[in-house]
CSV table of C-alpha atoms in Angstrom, one decimal:
chain,number,residue,atom,x,y,z
A,1,MET,CA,78.0,-11.6,31.7
A,2,SER,CA,79.1,-9.1,34.2
A,3,THR,CA,78.5,-8.2,37.8
A,4,SER,CA,78.0,-4.8,39.4
A,5,LYS,CA,81.0,-3.0,40.7
A,6,SER,CA,81.9,-3.4,44.4
A,7,THR,CA,81.3,-0.5,46.7
A,8,PHE,CA,85.0,-0.5,47.5
A,9,SER,CA,87.7,-0.6,44.9
A,10,LEU,CA,91.3,0.5,44.4
A,11,THR,CA,93.3,1.5,41.3
A,12,GLU,CA,95.2,-1.3,39.6
A,13,ASP,CA,98.6,0.0,40.7
A,14,TRP,CA,97.6,0.2,44.4
A,15,THR,CA,95.9,-3.2,44.2
A,16,VAL,CA,99.1,-4.9,42.9
A,17,VAL,CA,101.1,-3.2,45.7
A,18,VAL,CA,98.6,-4.5,48.3
A,19,PHE,CA,98.5,-8.1,47.0
A,20,GLY,CA,102.2,-8.2,46.2
A,21,PHE,CA,103.1,-7.3,49.8
A,22,LEU,CA,100.4,-9.7,51.1
A,23,ILE,CA,102.3,-12.5,49.3
A,24,ILE,CA,105.6,-11.2,50.7
A,25,ALA,CA,104.1,-10.9,54.2
A,26,LEU,CA,102.7,-14.5,54.1
A,27,ALA,CA,106.1,-15.8,53.0
A,28,LEU,CA,107.9,-13.9,55.8
A,29,PHE,CA,105.4,-15.2,58.4
A,30,GLY,CA,106.3,-18.8,57.5
A,31,ILE,CA,103.5,-19.6,55.0
A,32,LYS,CA,105.4,-21.9,52.6
A,33,ILE,CA,104.9,-21.1,48.9
A,34,PRO,CA,104.5,-24.3,46.9
A,35,SER,CA,107.5,-24.8,44.6
A,36,PRO,CA,106.8,-27.6,42.1
A,37,THR,CA,109.6,-28.7,39.9
A,38,PHE,CA,109.4,-28.4,36.1
A,39,ALA,CA,112.9,-29.4,35.3
A,40,TRP,CA,113.4,-32.6,33.2
A,41,GLU,CA,115.9,-34.1,30.7
A,42,ASN,CA,114.1,-37.1,29.2
A,43,SER,CA,110.8,-38.8,29.2
A,44,SER,CA,111.5,-40.9,32.3
A,45,GLU,CA,112.4,-37.8,34.3
A,46,LEU,CA,109.2,-36.1,33.0
A,47,LEU,CA,107.1,-38.9,34.3
A,48,GLU,CA,109.0,-39.4,37.6
A,49,LYS,CA,109.6,-35.7,38.5
A,50,VAL,CA,107.2,-33.4,36.8
A,51,VAL,CA,104.0,-35.4,36.4
A,52,SER,CA,104.4,-37.5,39.6
A,53,THR,CA,101.6,-37.4,42.1
A,54,SER,CA,103.5,-35.4,44.7
A,55,ASN,CA,104.6,-32.8,42.1
A,56,LEU,CA,101.1,-32.5,40.6
A,57,TRP,CA,99.8,-31.9,44.2
A,58,ASN,CA,102.4,-29.1,44.5
A,59,VAL,CA,101.1,-27.6,41.2
A,60,THR,CA,97.6,-27.8,42.5
A,61,LYS,CA,98.5,-26.0,45.8
A,62,LEU,CA,100.3,-23.3,43.8
A,63,PHE,CA,97.2,-22.9,41.6
A,64,LEU,CA,95.1,-22.4,44.7
A,65,TRP,CA,97.5,-19.7,45.9
A,66,VAL,CA,97.5,-17.6,42.7
A,67,TYR,CA,93.8,-18.4,42.0
A,68,ALA,CA,92.8,-16.9,45.4
A,69,ILE,CA,95.0,-13.8,44.8
A,70,ALA,CA,93.6,-13.3,41.3
A,71,ILE,CA,90.0,-13.5,42.5
A,72,LEU,CA,90.5,-11.2,45.5
A,73,ALA,CA,92.4,-8.7,43.3
A,74,THR,CA,89.6,-8.8,40.7
A,75,LYS,CA,87.1,-8.1,43.5
A,76,THR,CA,89.2,-5.3,44.9
A,77,LEU,CA,89.3,-3.7,41.4
A,78,GLY,CA,85.6,-3.9,41.1
A,79,LYS,CA,85.8,-6.1,38.0
A,80,ASP,CA,84.0,-9.2,36.9
A,81,VAL,CA,84.8,-11.9,39.4
A,82,ILE,CA,82.8,-14.6,37.6
A,83,ALA,CA,84.8,-14.2,34.4
A,84,THR,CA,88.1,-14.5,36.4
A,85,ALA,CA,86.8,-17.6,38.3
A,86,LYS,CA,86.0,-19.3,35.0
A,87,GLY,CA,88.9,-18.1,32.9
A,88,PHE,CA,91.9,-18.1,35.2
A,89,PRO,CA,92.1,-22.0,35.5
A,90,ILE,CA,92.4,-22.2,31.7
A,91,VAL,CA,95.2,-19.6,31.7
A,92,PHE,CA,97.0,-21.4,34.5
A,93,ILE,CA,96.8,-24.8,32.7
A,94,LEU,CA,98.3,-23.3,29.5
A,95,THR,CA,101.0,-21.5,31.6
A,96,THR,CA,101.9,-24.8,33.4
A,97,LEU,CA,102.3,-26.4,30.0
A,98,ALA,CA,104.7,-23.5,29.0
A,99,LEU,CA,106.7,-24.0,32.3
A,100,ILE,CA,107.0,-27.7,31.6
A,101,LEU,CA,108.3,-27.0,28.1
A,102,ALA,CA,110.8,-24.4,29.4
A,103,GLY,CA,111.9,-26.9,32.1
A,104,ASN,CA,113.4,-29.3,29.5
A,105,SER,CA,117.2,-29.2,29.8
A,106,PHE,CA,117.8,-29.0,26.0
A,107,LEU,CA,115.5,-26.0,25.6
A,108,LYS,CA,116.9,-24.4,28.8
A,109,ASN,CA,120.4,-24.7,27.4
A,110,TRP,CA,119.2,-22.5,24.5
A,111,ASN,CA,117.9,-20.0,26.9
A,112,LEU,CA,114.3,-20.4,25.8
A,113,GLU,CA,112.5,-19.0,28.8
A,114,ALA,CA,109.0,-19.8,30.0
A,115,VAL,CA,107.6,-16.4,28.8
A,116,ILE,CA,108.4,-17.2,25.2
A,117,PHE,CA,106.5,-20.5,25.5
A,118,SER,CA,103.6,-18.8,27.3
A,119,LEU,CA,103.4,-16.2,24.6
A,120,SER,CA,103.7,-18.8,21.8
A,121,ILE,CA,101.0,-21.1,23.2
A,122,GLY,CA,98.6,-18.1,23.7
A,123,LEU,CA,99.3,-16.9,20.1
A,124,MET,CA,98.7,-20.3,18.6
A,125,ILE,CA,95.3,-20.6,20.3
A,126,SER,CA,94.2,-17.1,19.5
A,127,ASN,CA,95.2,-17.2,15.9
A,128,PHE,CA,93.8,-20.7,15.1
A,129,SER,CA,90.6,-20.7,17.1
A,130,ASN,CA,88.0,-18.3,18.4
A,131,ILE,CA,88.5,-17.1,22.0
A,132,PRO,CA,85.1,-16.9,23.8
A,133,ASP,CA,84.3,-13.5,25.3
A,134,TRP,CA,84.2,-14.7,28.9
A,135,LEU,CA,87.8,-15.9,28.5
A,136,ARG,CA,88.9,-12.6,27.1
A,137,GLU,CA,87.3,-10.8,30.0
A,138,SER,CA,89.3,-12.9,32.5
A,139,LEU,CA,92.7,-11.9,30.9
A,140,SER,CA,94.2,-9.5,33.5
A,141,THR,CA,97.6,-9.0,31.8
A,142,GLU,CA,98.5,-5.8,33.6
A,143,LEU,CA,97.5,-7.2,37.0
A,144,PHE,CA,99.7,-10.3,36.5
A,145,VAL,CA,102.7,-8.4,35.2
A,146,LYS,CA,102.6,-5.8,38.0
A,147,ILE,CA,102.3,-8.3,40.8
A,148,GLY,CA,105.3,-10.1,39.4
A,149,LEU,CA,107.2,-6.8,39.3
A,150,VAL,CA,106.5,-6.1,42.9
A,151,LEU,CA,107.8,-9.6,43.8
A,152,LEU,CA,110.8,-9.0,41.5
A,153,GLY,CA,111.9,-6.2,43.9
A,154,THR,CA,112.6,-8.9,46.5
A,155,SER,CA,115.4,-10.2,44.3
A,156,ILE,CA,117.0,-6.8,43.5
A,157,ILE,CA,119.3,-6.6,46.5
A,158,PHE,CA,121.4,-3.5,46.9
A,159,GLY,CA,124.0,-5.5,48.7
A,160,ASP,CA,124.9,-7.0,45.3
A,161,ILE,CA,126.5,-3.7,44.5
A,162,LEU,CA,129.1,-4.5,47.2
A,163,LYS,CA,129.6,-8.0,45.9
A,164,ALA,CA,130.2,-6.6,42.4
A,165,GLY,CA,133.0,-4.3,43.6
A,166,SER,CA,133.9,-1.0,42.3
A,167,LEU,CA,134.9,-2.2,38.8
A,168,GLY,CA,131.7,-4.1,38.2
A,169,LEU,CA,129.6,-1.1,39.3
A,170,ILE,CA,131.6,1.4,37.2
A,171,GLN,CA,131.2,-0.8,34.1
A,172,ALA,CA,127.5,-1.3,34.8
A,173,LEU,CA,126.9,2.5,35.1
A,174,LEU,CA,128.9,3.3,32.0
A,175,VAL,CA,127.2,0.6,29.9
A,176,VAL,CA,123.7,1.3,31.0
A,177,VAL,CA,123.9,5.0,30.5
A,178,SER,CA,125.7,5.0,27.2
A,179,VAL,CA,123.8,2.1,25.6
A,180,TRP,CA,120.4,3.4,26.8
A,181,TYR,CA,120.9,6.8,25.2
A,182,PHE,CA,122.4,5.4,22.0
A,183,ALA,CA,119.5,2.9,21.6
A,184,PHE,CA,117.0,5.7,22.3
A,185,TRP,CA,118.7,8.0,19.8
A,186,VAL,CA,118.8,5.3,17.1
A,187,SER,CA,115.1,4.4,17.7
A,188,LYS,CA,114.0,8.0,17.4
A,189,LYS,CA,116.1,8.6,14.3
A,190,MET,CA,114.4,5.6,12.7
A,191,GLY,CA,111.0,7.0,13.4
A,192,ILE,CA,110.0,4.6,16.1
A,193,ASP,CA,107.5,6.0,18.6
A,194,GLU,CA,108.8,7.0,22.0
A,195,GLU,CA,107.0,4.3,24.0
A,196,MET,CA,108.6,1.5,21.9
A,197,ALA,CA,112.0,3.4,21.9
A,198,ILE,CA,112.1,3.5,25.7
A,199,ILE,CA,111.2,-0.3,26.0
A,200,ILE,CA,113.9,-1.2,23.5
A,201,SER,CA,116.5,1.0,25.2
A,202,SER,CA,115.9,-0.5,28.6
A,203,ALA,CA,115.9,-4.1,27.3
A,204,VAL,CA,119.3,-3.6,25.5
A,205,SER,CA,121.1,-1.6,28.2
A,206,ILE,CA,120.0,-3.1,31.5
A,207,CYS,CA,118.8,-6.7,31.8
A,208,GLY,CA,116.7,-7.8,28.9
A,209,VAL,CA,113.3,-9.3,29.7
A,210,SER,CA,113.0,-8.0,33.3
A,211,ALA,CA,113.9,-4.5,32.2
A,212,ALA,CA,111.5,-4.5,29.3
A,213,ILE,CA,108.7,-5.7,31.5
A,214,ALA,CA,109.5,-3.1,34.3
A,215,THR,CA,109.8,-0.3,31.8
A,216,ALA,CA,106.5,-1.2,29.9
A,217,GLY,CA,104.8,-1.2,33.3
A,218,ALA,CA,106.3,2.1,34.3
A,219,ILE,CA,105.1,3.9,31.2
A,220,LYS,CA,101.8,1.9,30.9
A,221,GLY,CA,103.1,0.5,27.6
A,222,ASP,CA,101.3,-1.5,25.0
A,223,SER,CA,101.5,-5.2,25.8
A,224,LYS,CA,101.9,-6.0,22.1
A,225,LYS,CA,105.0,-3.8,21.9
A,226,LEU,CA,106.4,-5.5,25.0
A,227,SER,CA,105.9,-8.9,23.5
A,228,TYR,CA,107.7,-7.8,20.3
A,229,VAL,CA,110.7,-6.6,22.2
A,230,ILE,CA,110.9,-9.6,24.5
A,231,SER,CA,110.7,-11.9,21.5
A,232,ILE,CA,113.7,-10.1,20.0
A,233,VAL,CA,115.6,-10.2,23.3
A,234,LEU,CA,115.2,-14.0,23.7
A,235,ILE,CA,115.9,-14.8,20.1
A,236,THR,CA,119.0,-12.6,19.9
A,237,ALA,CA,120.5,-14.0,23.1
A,238,ILE,CA,120.8,-17.5,21.5
A,239,PRO,CA,123.6,-16.7,19.0
A,240,MET,CA,125.3,-14.4,21.5
A,241,ILE,CA,125.7,-17.3,24.0
A,242,ILE,CA,127.5,-19.3,21.3
A,243,PHE,CA,129.5,-16.8,19.3
A,244,MET,CA,130.7,-14.3,21.9
A,245,PRO,CA,132.9,-16.9,23.7
A,246,ILE,CA,134.3,-17.9,20.3
A,247,MET,CA,135.1,-14.3,19.5
A,248,ALA,CA,136.7,-13.7,22.9
A,249,LYS,CA,139.0,-16.6,22.4
A,250,ALA,CA,139.9,-15.4,18.9
A,251,LEU,CA,140.7,-12.0,20.3
A,252,GLY,CA,142.9,-13.5,23.0
A,253,LEU,CA,140.9,-11.9,25.8
A,254,SER,CA,141.6,-12.9,29.4
A,255,GLU,CA,138.9,-14.7,31.4
A,256,ALA,CA,138.3,-11.6,33.5
A,257,VAL,CA,137.8,-9.3,30.4
A,258,THR,CA,135.6,-11.9,28.7
A,259,GLY,CA,133.4,-12.3,31.8
A,260,ALA,CA,132.9,-8.6,32.1
A,261,TRP,CA,132.1,-8.4,28.4
A,262,LEU,CA,129.6,-11.2,28.5
A,263,GLY,CA,127.9,-9.9,31.6
A,264,GLY,CA,127.6,-6.4,30.2
A,265,THR,CA,126.1,-7.4,26.8
A,266,ILE,CA,124.1,-10.5,27.0
A,267,ASP,CA,120.6,-9.5,28.0
A,268,THR,CA,119.4,-12.3,30.4
A,269,THR,CA,121.1,-13.7,33.5
A,270,GLY,CA,120.5,-17.3,32.4
A,271,ALA,CA,122.2,-16.6,29.1
A,272,VAL,CA,125.1,-14.9,30.8
A,273,ILE,CA,125.7,-17.9,33.1
A,274,ALA,CA,125.5,-20.3,30.1
A,275,SER,CA,127.9,-18.3,28.1
A,276,GLY,CA,130.3,-17.6,31.0
A,277,SER,CA,130.4,-21.4,31.8
A,278,LEU,CA,131.8,-22.0,28.3
A,279,ILE,CA,135.0,-19.9,29.1
A,280,GLY,CA,135.9,-20.9,32.7
A,281,GLU,CA,135.3,-20.3,36.4
A,282,GLU,CA,136.7,-16.8,36.5
A,283,ALA,CA,134.7,-15.7,33.5
A,284,LEU,CA,131.6,-17.2,35.0
A,285,LYS,CA,132.1,-15.4,38.3
A,286,ILE,CA,132.9,-11.9,36.8
A,287,SER,CA,130.1,-12.1,34.2
A,288,THR,CA,127.6,-12.9,36.9
A,289,ILE,CA,128.8,-10.1,39.1
A,290,VAL,CA,128.6,-7.5,36.3
A,291,LYS,CA,125.1,-8.7,35.4
A,292,PHE,CA,124.1,-8.4,39.1
A,293,SER,CA,125.3,-4.8,39.0
A,294,GLN,CA,123.1,-4.0,36.0
A,295,ASN,CA,120.2,-5.8,37.6
A,296,VAL,CA,120.5,-3.6,40.7
A,297,LEU,CA,120.2,-0.5,38.5
A,298,LEU,CA,116.8,-1.7,37.2
A,299,GLY,CA,115.0,-0.2,40.2
A,300,LEU,CA,116.6,3.2,39.8
A,301,ALA,CA,116.1,3.1,36.1
A,302,ALA,CA,112.4,2.2,36.4
A,303,PHE,CA,111.8,4.9,38.9
A,304,GLY,CA,113.5,7.6,36.7
A,305,ILE,CA,111.7,6.5,33.6
A,306,SER,CA,108.4,6.6,35.5
A,307,ILE,CA,109.0,10.2,36.6
A,308,TYR,CA,110.0,11.2,33.0
A,309,TRP,CA,107.1,9.5,31.4
A,310,THR,CA,104.6,10.9,33.9
A,311,TYR,CA,105.8,14.4,33.5
A,312,SER,CA,106.3,14.5,29.7
A,313,ASN,CA,103.2,12.5,28.7
A,314,ASN,CA,100.5,13.9,30.9
A,315,GLN,CA,97.4,14.6,28.7
A,316,SER,CA,95.0,16.0,31.4
A,317,ASP,CA,93.3,19.3,30.8
A,318,VAL,CA,95.4,20.9,33.6
A,319,ALA,CA,98.6,19.6,32.0
A,320,LYS,CA,97.7,21.0,28.6
A,321,GLU,CA,97.3,24.5,30.2
A,322,SER,CA,100.5,24.5,32.2
A,323,LYS,CA,103.3,22.3,33.2
A,324,PRO,CA,102.2,19.4,35.4
A,325,SER,CA,102.4,20.1,39.1
A,326,LEU,CA,103.8,17.6,41.7
A,327,GLY,CA,100.2,16.7,42.5
A,328,ILE,CA,99.4,15.8,38.9
A,329,ILE,CA,102.7,13.8,38.6
A,330,TRP,CA,101.8,11.9,41.8
A,331,GLU,CA,98.3,11.2,40.5
A,332,ARG,CA,99.6,9.7,37.3
A,333,PHE,CA,102.8,8.1,38.7
A,334,PRO,CA,102.7,4.3,38.5
A,335,LYS,CA,102.4,3.3,42.1
A,336,PHE,CA,103.5,-0.2,41.6
A,337,VAL,CA,107.0,1.1,41.0
A,338,LEU,CA,106.9,2.3,44.7
A,339,GLY,CA,106.0,-1.3,45.7
A,340,PHE,CA,108.9,-2.6,43.6
A,341,VAL,CA,111.4,-0.2,45.2
A,342,ALA,CA,109.9,-0.8,48.7
A,343,ALA,CA,110.3,-4.6,48.3
A,344,SER,CA,113.9,-4.1,47.2
A,345,LEU,CA,114.7,-1.8,50.2
A,346,LEU,CA,112.9,-4.2,52.6
A,347,PHE,CA,115.0,-7.2,51.5
A,348,SER,CA,118.2,-5.2,51.2
A,349,PHE,CA,118.3,-3.5,54.6
A,350,VAL,CA,115.6,-5.0,56.9
A,351,ILE,CA,115.2,-8.7,56.4
A,352,SER,CA,118.0,-10.9,57.6
A,353,GLY,CA,120.0,-13.0,55.3
A,354,ASP,CA,118.8,-16.3,56.8
A,355,VAL,CA,115.2,-15.3,56.3
A,356,ILE,CA,115.9,-14.2,52.7
A,357,SER,CA,117.5,-17.6,52.0
A,358,GLU,CA,114.4,-19.4,53.3
A,359,VAL,CA,111.8,-17.4,51.2
A,360,LYS,CA,113.6,-16.3,48.1
A,361,GLY,CA,113.1,-19.6,46.2
A,362,GLY,CA,109.3,-19.5,46.7
A,363,LEU,CA,109.1,-15.8,45.9
A,364,LYS,CA,111.3,-16.2,42.8
A,365,SER,CA,109.2,-19.0,41.4
A,366,LEU,CA,106.0,-17.2,42.1
A,367,GLN,CA,107.3,-14.1,40.4
A,368,GLY,CA,108.2,-16.1,37.3
A,369,LEU,CA,104.7,-17.7,37.4
A,370,TRP,CA,103.0,-14.3,37.4
A,371,PHE,CA,105.1,-13.2,34.4
A,372,ALA,CA,104.3,-16.4,32.5
A,373,LEU,CA,100.6,-16.0,33.3
A,374,ALA,CA,100.8,-12.5,31.9
A,375,PHE,CA,102.4,-13.6,28.6
A,376,THR,CA,99.9,-16.4,28.2
A,377,SER,CA,97.2,-13.7,28.5
A,378,ILE,CA,99.0,-11.5,26.0
A,379,GLY,CA,99.2,-14.3,23.5
A,380,LEU,CA,95.5,-15.1,23.9
A,381,GLU,CA,94.4,-11.6,23.1
A,382,THR,CA,96.9,-11.0,20.3
A,383,LYS,CA,97.0,-11.8,16.6
A,384,PHE,CA,100.3,-12.5,14.8
A,385,ALA,CA,99.6,-9.5,12.6
A,386,ASP,CA,99.3,-7.2,15.7
A,387,LEU,CA,102.5,-8.5,17.1
A,388,PHE,CA,104.7,-8.0,14.1
A,389,SER,CA,103.1,-6.2,11.2
A,390,SER,CA,102.0,-3.1,13.1
A,391,GLU,CA,105.5,-2.1,14.0
A,392,GLY,CA,107.2,-3.4,10.9
A,393,LYS,CA,110.9,-4.2,11.0
A,394,LYS,CA,112.2,-0.9,12.3
A,395,PRO,CA,112.2,-2.0,16.0
A,396,LEU,CA,114.2,-5.1,15.1
A,397,TYR,CA,116.8,-3.1,13.2
A,398,ALA,CA,117.0,-0.6,16.0
A,399,PHE,CA,117.5,-3.3,18.6
A,400,LEU,CA,120.2,-5.0,16.5
A,401,ILE,CA,122.1,-1.7,15.9
A,402,ALA,CA,121.9,-0.9,19.6
A,403,GLN,CA,123.1,-4.4,20.5
A,404,GLY,CA,126.0,-4.0,18.1
A,405,PHE,CA,127.0,-0.8,19.8
A,406,ASN,CA,126.5,-2.5,23.2
A,407,VAL,CA,128.9,-5.3,22.2
A,408,MET,CA,131.6,-2.8,21.0
A,409,ILE,CA,131.4,-0.2,23.8
A,410,THR,CA,131.2,-2.8,26.5
A,411,LEU,CA,134.3,-4.6,25.1
A,412,GLY,CA,136.2,-1.4,25.3
A,413,ILE,CA,135.1,-0.6,28.8
A,414,ALA,CA,135.7,-4.2,30.0
A,415,TYR,CA,139.2,-4.3,28.5
A,416,PHE,CA,140.1,-0.9,30.1
A,417,LEU,CA,138.8,-1.9,33.6
A,418,PHE,CA,139.5,-5.6,33.8
A,419,ASN,CA,142.6,-6.2,31.7
């Protein structure tokens, strides 16, 4: 079932910029984004907080928000609106289930984020049942991811560089550059394709899941490769949360050095906070500051990777005859990266701190929801064999080797700077 294309349509990248900034504008003009709670510790809290009438109404309002955006974006792209209208509610319900599972305090302590549950639920359904064609047609993975990335820009505040101080920024720069190139070199030596190598390198060196998603979007990467890397990131973070504080105490490291070490090596902010809390208040503070510094570099890294990938992987006829011109680079450049950077600049230098405080919670939850919707979609269109067998074990080995290098080089830098 399909409909004819609309007379007006935009490319996907420009569409996500338009609708990402529409969401931001509505929030800034005082339209409150529904923020239902998904946090619970036991069955009584699940019933009283998460599935209460008031919270379910908030979930419904949130659904209407994203449902309207999804349909309007589909229409703007000239795609099948009917398929989206039918399939999106199912994707949303499955994603809500993932958010509820991720909200459990026990699972949250293990740093099991919503995206891993979204992916797992989608994978189980796609591998143990037949997905109807109309549902497959409604899965707009790239659209969901890129809207989330534009919204992610609102939380990448350049002012965090000042909070981090010179030492935190110096460590972040040294770690990101050295670990990124080492991971890329190892991946290429092991025969891993360049696309996967770049996603692995960014995930290890910058900030885990967000960096992997941003990088995959910037190079138009395969969603299956992205899922593979994110699975490794989240699984690897669990033993690091537990054993790195133990290693720090065994080595007799100060809280300041330990915090800088944790912040520079553990790949997700939530895991950094969990691990830093096991050491002490100073370790928690410094680990968070260092991780903020690396997060701030995400925008610059995504922009640089976009330019490199656009220039070096242009396959147009003109590019084959000569080096790509600036016009060709602009044509192929992922425009959503500009939306990501623009949102970051807007919230860093234009919007007041009071306004940011009012809207950041809603925008943050909406950003996480778009990512979770994307990974539910990836799971629904992926077979287990596609996710793991096609790449073999080489990316896993490359990631672990790079992470081992990350642990050692960051320890040395942290000891030199913070001891």
